[in-house]
Coordinates of C-alpha atoms in Angstrom, one line a residue:
M281 CA 0.0 0.0 0.0
S282 CA 1.5 3.3 -1.1
P283 CA 2.0 6.0 1.6
Q284 CA -0.5 8.8 2.0
L285 CA 1.3 12.0 1.0
A286 CA 0.6 15.3 2.7
V287 CA 1.7 18.9 2.4
I288 CA 1.7 21.6 5.1
Y289 CA 0.8 25.2 4.6
G290 CA 1.3 28.0 7.2
R291 CA 1.1 31.8 7.2
V292 CA 1.8 34.7 9.5
S293 CA 0.8 38.3 8.9
T294 CA 3.9 40.3 10.1
D295 CA 7.6 39.9 10.4
R296 CA 7.2 39.9 14.2
Q297 CA 5.5 36.6 14.0
S298 CA 6.9 33.1 13.3
T299 CA 5.6 30.0 11.5
T300 CA 7.6 27.8 13.8
V301 CA 4.6 27.0 16.1
Q302 CA 2.5 26.1 13.1
R303 CA 5.2 23.9 11.6
N304 CA 5.7 22.0 14.8
M305 CA 1.9 21.4 15.3
C306 CA 1.4 20.2 11.8
R307 CA 4.4 17.8 11.9
E308 CA 3.1 16.3 15.1
Y309 CA -0.4 15.9 13.5
L310 CA 1.2 14.1 10.6
K311 CA 3.0 11.7 12.9
Y312 CA -0.3 10.9 14.6
K313 CA -2.1 10.4 11.3
T314 CA 1.0 8.4 9.9
Y315 CA 1.0 10.5 6.7
T316 CA 4.2 11.1 4.8
L317 CA 5.3 14.7 4.5
A318 CA 5.9 15.6 0.9
A319 CA 6.5 19.4 1.2
E320 CA 6.0 22.4 3.4
F321 CA 5.0 25.9 2.4
Y322 CA 5.1 29.0 4.7
D323 CA 4.2 32.5 3.8
D324 CA 5.9 35.0 6.2
A325 CA 4.6 38.6 6.7
V326 CA 1.7 38.1 4.2
S327 CA -1.7 39.5 4.8
G328 CA -4.5 37.0 4.6
R329 CA -7.0 39.8 3.9
R330 CA -5.1 41.3 1.0
F331 CA -4.0 38.1 -0.7
N332 CA -5.9 34.9 -1.4
L333 CA -4.1 31.7 -0.7
M334 CA -3.2 31.0 -4.3
D335 CA -2.0 34.6 -4.8
R336 CA 0.6 34.4 -2.0
P337 CA 4.2 33.5 -2.9
Q338 CA 4.2 30.1 -1.2
G339 CA 0.6 29.6 -2.1
K340 CA 1.5 29.6 -5.7
L341 CA 4.2 27.0 -5.1
L342 CA 1.7 24.9 -3.1
R343 CA -0.6 24.9 -6.2
Q344 CA 2.3 23.9 -8.4
R345 CA 3.1 21.0 -6.1
I346 CA -0.5 19.8 -6.0
A347 CA -0.6 19.9 -9.8
E348 CA 1.8 16.9 -9.8
G349 CA -1.2 14.8 -8.7
D350 CA 0.2 12.7 -5.9
I351 CA -0.9 14.7 -2.8
Q352 CA -3.9 13.3 -0.8
H353 CA -3.9 15.7 2.2
L354 CA -3.3 19.4 3.1
I355 CA -2.6 20.3 6.7
V356 CA -3.2 23.8 8.2
T357 CA -3.6 24.9 11.8
R358 CA -6.5 27.3 11.3
M359 CA -9.2 28.0 8.7
S360 CA -7.9 31.6 8.3
R361 CA -4.8 30.1 6.6
L362 CA -7.1 29.2 3.7
G363 CA -8.6 32.7 3.3
R364 CA -10.2 35.6 5.2
T365 CA -13.5 35.8 3.3
T366 CA -16.1 33.1 3.0
I367 CA -15.9 33.1 -0.8
D368 CA -12.1 32.7 -0.7
V369 CA -12.3 29.8 1.7
L370 CA -15.1 28.1 -0.3
N371 CA -13.3 28.5 -3.6
N372 CA -10.1 27.0 -2.1
L373 CA -12.0 24.1 -0.5
K374 CA -13.6 23.5 -3.9
F375 CA -10.2 23.5 -5.6
F376 CA -8.7 21.0 -3.2
D377 CA -11.8 18.8 -3.3
S378 CA -11.7 18.7 -7.2
R379 CA -8.2 17.3 -6.9
G380 CA -9.2 14.7 -4.3
I381 CA -7.3 16.4 -1.5
V382 CA -8.6 16.2 2.1
V383 CA -8.1 19.4 4.0
H384 CA -7.3 19.0 7.7
I385 CA -7.8 22.0 10.0
M386 CA -6.3 21.4 13.4
E387 CA -7.7 24.0 15.7
V388 CA -11.5 23.9 15.6
G389 CA -12.7 24.4 19.2
G390 CA -10.0 22.1 20.6
E391 CA -10.7 19.5 17.9
S392 CA -9.5 18.8 14.4
L393 CA -11.9 18.9 11.4
T394 CA -11.5 17.5 7.8
T395 CA -13.3 17.8 4.5
Q396 CA -13.6 14.1 4.4
G397 CA -17.4 13.6 4.4
M398 CA -20.5 15.6 3.8
W399 CA -20.8 16.9 7.4
G400 CA -17.2 18.0 7.6
R401 CA -17.5 20.1 4.4
F402 CA -20.8 21.6 5.6
T403 CA -19.3 22.5 9.0
L404 CA -16.3 24.2 7.4
R405 CA -18.6 26.2 5.1
L406 CA -20.7 27.4 8.0
M407 CA -17.6 28.2 10.1
A408 CA -16.1 30.2 7.1
S409 CA -19.2 32.4 7.1
I410 CA -19.1 32.9 10.9
A411 CA -15.3 33.7 10.8
E412 CA -15.8 36.4 8.1
L413 CA -18.6 37.9 10.1
Q414 CA -16.4 38.0 13.2
G415 CA -13.6 39.6 11.2
D416 CA -15.9 42.3 9.9
M417 CA -17.1 43.0 13.4
I418 CA -13.6 43.4 14.7
Q419 CA -12.7 45.7 11.8
E420 CA -15.8 47.8 12.5
Q421 CA -14.8 48.1 16.2
I422 CA -11.3 49.1 15.3
Q423 CA -12.6 51.7 12.9
D424 CA -15.0 53.1 15.5
H425 CA -12.1 53.3 18.0
L426 CA -10.0 55.2 15.4
D427 CA -12.8 57.5 14.5
D428 CA -13.4 58.3 18.2
K429 CA -9.6 59.1 18.6
R430 CA -9.7 61.3 15.6
S431 CA -12.8 63.2 16.8
R432 CA -10.7 64.1 20.0
G433 CA -7.8 65.2 17.8
E434 CA -5.6 62.3 19.0
L435 CA -2.8 60.8 17.0
C436 CA -3.7 57.6 15.1
G437 CA -0.6 55.9 13.7
T438 CA 2.1 58.0 12.3
E439 CA 2.2 61.8 12.5
P440 CA 0.6 63.2 9.3
Y441 CA 2.1 66.0 7.3
G442 CA 0.5 69.3 8.3
F443 CA 0.3 68.4 12.0
T444 CA 2.5 68.0 15.0
A445 CA 1.8 65.4 17.7
E446 CA 2.1 66.8 21.2
P447 CA 2.2 64.7 24.4
T448 CA -0.9 65.2 26.6
G449 CA 0.6 63.7 29.7
E450 CA -2.1 61.0 29.6
I451 CA -1.6 57.3 28.8
T452 CA -3.9 54.5 27.5
P453 CA -4.9 51.5 29.7
K454 CA -2.0 49.7 28.1
G455 CA 0.5 52.4 29.1
V456 CA 0.9 54.0 25.7
P457 CA 1.4 57.8 25.9
I458 CA -1.5 59.7 24.3
R459 CA -0.5 62.5 21.8
R460 CA -2.8 65.1 20.4
L461 CA -2.5 66.6 17.0
I462 CA -2.1 70.4 16.6
D463 CA -1.8 72.4 13.4
N464 CA 1.5 72.9 11.8
P465 CA 1.0 76.1 9.8
A466 CA 4.4 75.8 8.0
E467 CA 3.4 72.4 6.5
Q468 CA -0.3 73.3 6.1
Q469 CA 0.5 76.1 3.7
W470 CA 2.2 73.5 1.4
I471 CA -0.9 71.3 1.6
L472 CA -3.0 74.2 0.3
H473 CA -0.3 74.7 -2.4
M474 CA -0.7 71.0 -3.4
V475 CA -4.5 71.4 -3.5
R476 CA -4.3 74.4 -5.7
L477 CA -2.0 72.6 -8.2
R478 CA -4.3 69.6 -8.2
Q479 CA -7.3 71.8 -8.9
A480 CA -5.3 73.3 -11.8
G481 CA -5.0 69.8 -13.3
H482 CA -1.5 68.9 -12.3
G483 CA -0.6 65.2 -11.4
Y484 CA 1.1 64.0 -8.3
H485 CA 4.4 63.6 -10.1
T486 CA 4.4 67.2 -11.3
I487 CA 3.5 68.5 -7.8
A488 CA 6.4 66.5 -6.3
K489 CA 8.8 68.0 -8.8
D490 CA 7.5 71.5 -7.9
L491 CA 7.9 70.9 -4.2
N492 CA 11.4 69.6 -4.6
A493 CA 12.4 72.6 -6.8
R494 CA 11.1 74.9 -4.1
G495 CA 13.1 73.1 -1.4
V496 CA 10.0 72.1 0.6
P497 CA 11.0 69.6 3.3
T498 CA 9.1 66.3 3.7
K499 CA 8.0 65.1 7.0
R500 CA 10.8 62.5 7.2
R501 CA 13.7 64.5 5.9
G502 CA 16.8 63.3 7.7
D503 CA 15.0 60.4 9.4
V504 CA 17.0 57.2 9.9
L505 CA 15.3 54.3 8.1
K506 CA 15.6 50.5 8.3
V507 CA 15.7 49.2 4.7
L508 CA 15.2 45.6 3.7
H509 CA 17.0 44.5 0.5
G510 CA 15.3 41.5 -1.0
S511 CA 14.8 39.9 2.4
K512 CA 12.4 39.8 5.3
R513 CA 14.9 39.0 8.0
K514 CA 15.6 41.8 10.5
E515 CA 19.4 41.0 10.5
D516 CA 19.5 41.9 6.8
T517 CA 18.2 45.4 7.3
V518 CA 20.4 48.3 6.2
T519 CA 20.3 51.7 8.0
Q520 CA 20.3 54.8 5.9
L521 CA 19.1 58.4 6.0
S522 CA 15.9 59.5 4.3
S523 CA 16.6 61.7 1.3
G524 CA 13.6 63.8 2.1
Q525 CA 12.6 64.1 -1.6
W526 CA 9.0 64.3 -2.6
Q527 CA 7.6 61.5 -4.7
A528 CA 4.3 61.2 -6.4
G529 CA 3.3 58.6 -3.8
N530 CA 3.9 60.7 -0.7
V531 CA 2.1 63.7 -2.3
A532 CA -0.9 61.5 -2.9
K533 CA -0.6 60.1 0.6
V534 CA -0.7 63.6 2.1
L535 CA -3.7 64.7 0.1
K536 CA -5.7 61.5 0.7
N537 CA -5.0 61.3 4.5
Q538 CA -8.2 61.3 6.5
T539 CA -7.0 63.9 9.0
T540 CA -5.9 66.1 6.1
Q541 CA -9.3 65.7 4.3
T542 CA -11.1 66.7 7.5
W543 CA -8.9 69.8 7.9
L544 CA -9.4 70.8 4.3
A545 CA -13.2 70.5 4.7
S546 CA -13.1 72.7 7.8
Q547 CA -11.0 75.3 5.8
A548 CA -13.5 75.3 3.0
K549 CA -16.4 75.9 5.5
Q550 CA -14.5 78.8 7.1
Q551 CA -14.0 80.4 3.7
A552 CA -17.6 79.9 2.8
A553 CA -18.9 81.5 6.0

């Protein structure tokens, strides 16, 4: 009797996470099932929301390996490894099923679940819908929290061009200092300049060239940056100074920033009053 061949797939969203735990869990599961490991595929620092399984670097290699036709099992730790939306999960399950591959999901309420059998497939489809709903609810809660912080003028993320983040002396329940945004008139005058050029029909690239010709500093001029050159390992980072040159991308980022948009709307109201 020929051995049952299996592949493992794992993924983490950021370079601060590791696939080691997933690898160890899946290998132990394979020993328990007495399957033979044919290959392993791990996507590091890849967003499950932005990229479907088959569009990820290792996901593409997984598909190529499956195309050889000798794989019977796919092992993952969680359903989120297969996709973040119901449609992505269902399409991927359909793909594996069409090739006779049984999908094993290890962490399902303390138990494992497979697509071997009608009820297993039905349960996974139901869970995919519930998981997507939970994800949407979490995103909504996060957005509500950010909107609340912005309404109080508090910093959300990095300091936007046109504003300066000042310490308030307060801290969050997690001990993070709270900083409040105040107007930076020197930068805001250049935001208005960018808006005027956009209204005159100029593109982001032309605006960037204009700002550089005028010697307008960017927000990060002189900042020390950590740059990755073709690698995701922290030990491969190279330290260098920011050139401080405007590019089409950061002009667009400034003008599309939500805080900037709110400020521009308030400026328009004041002029109309």
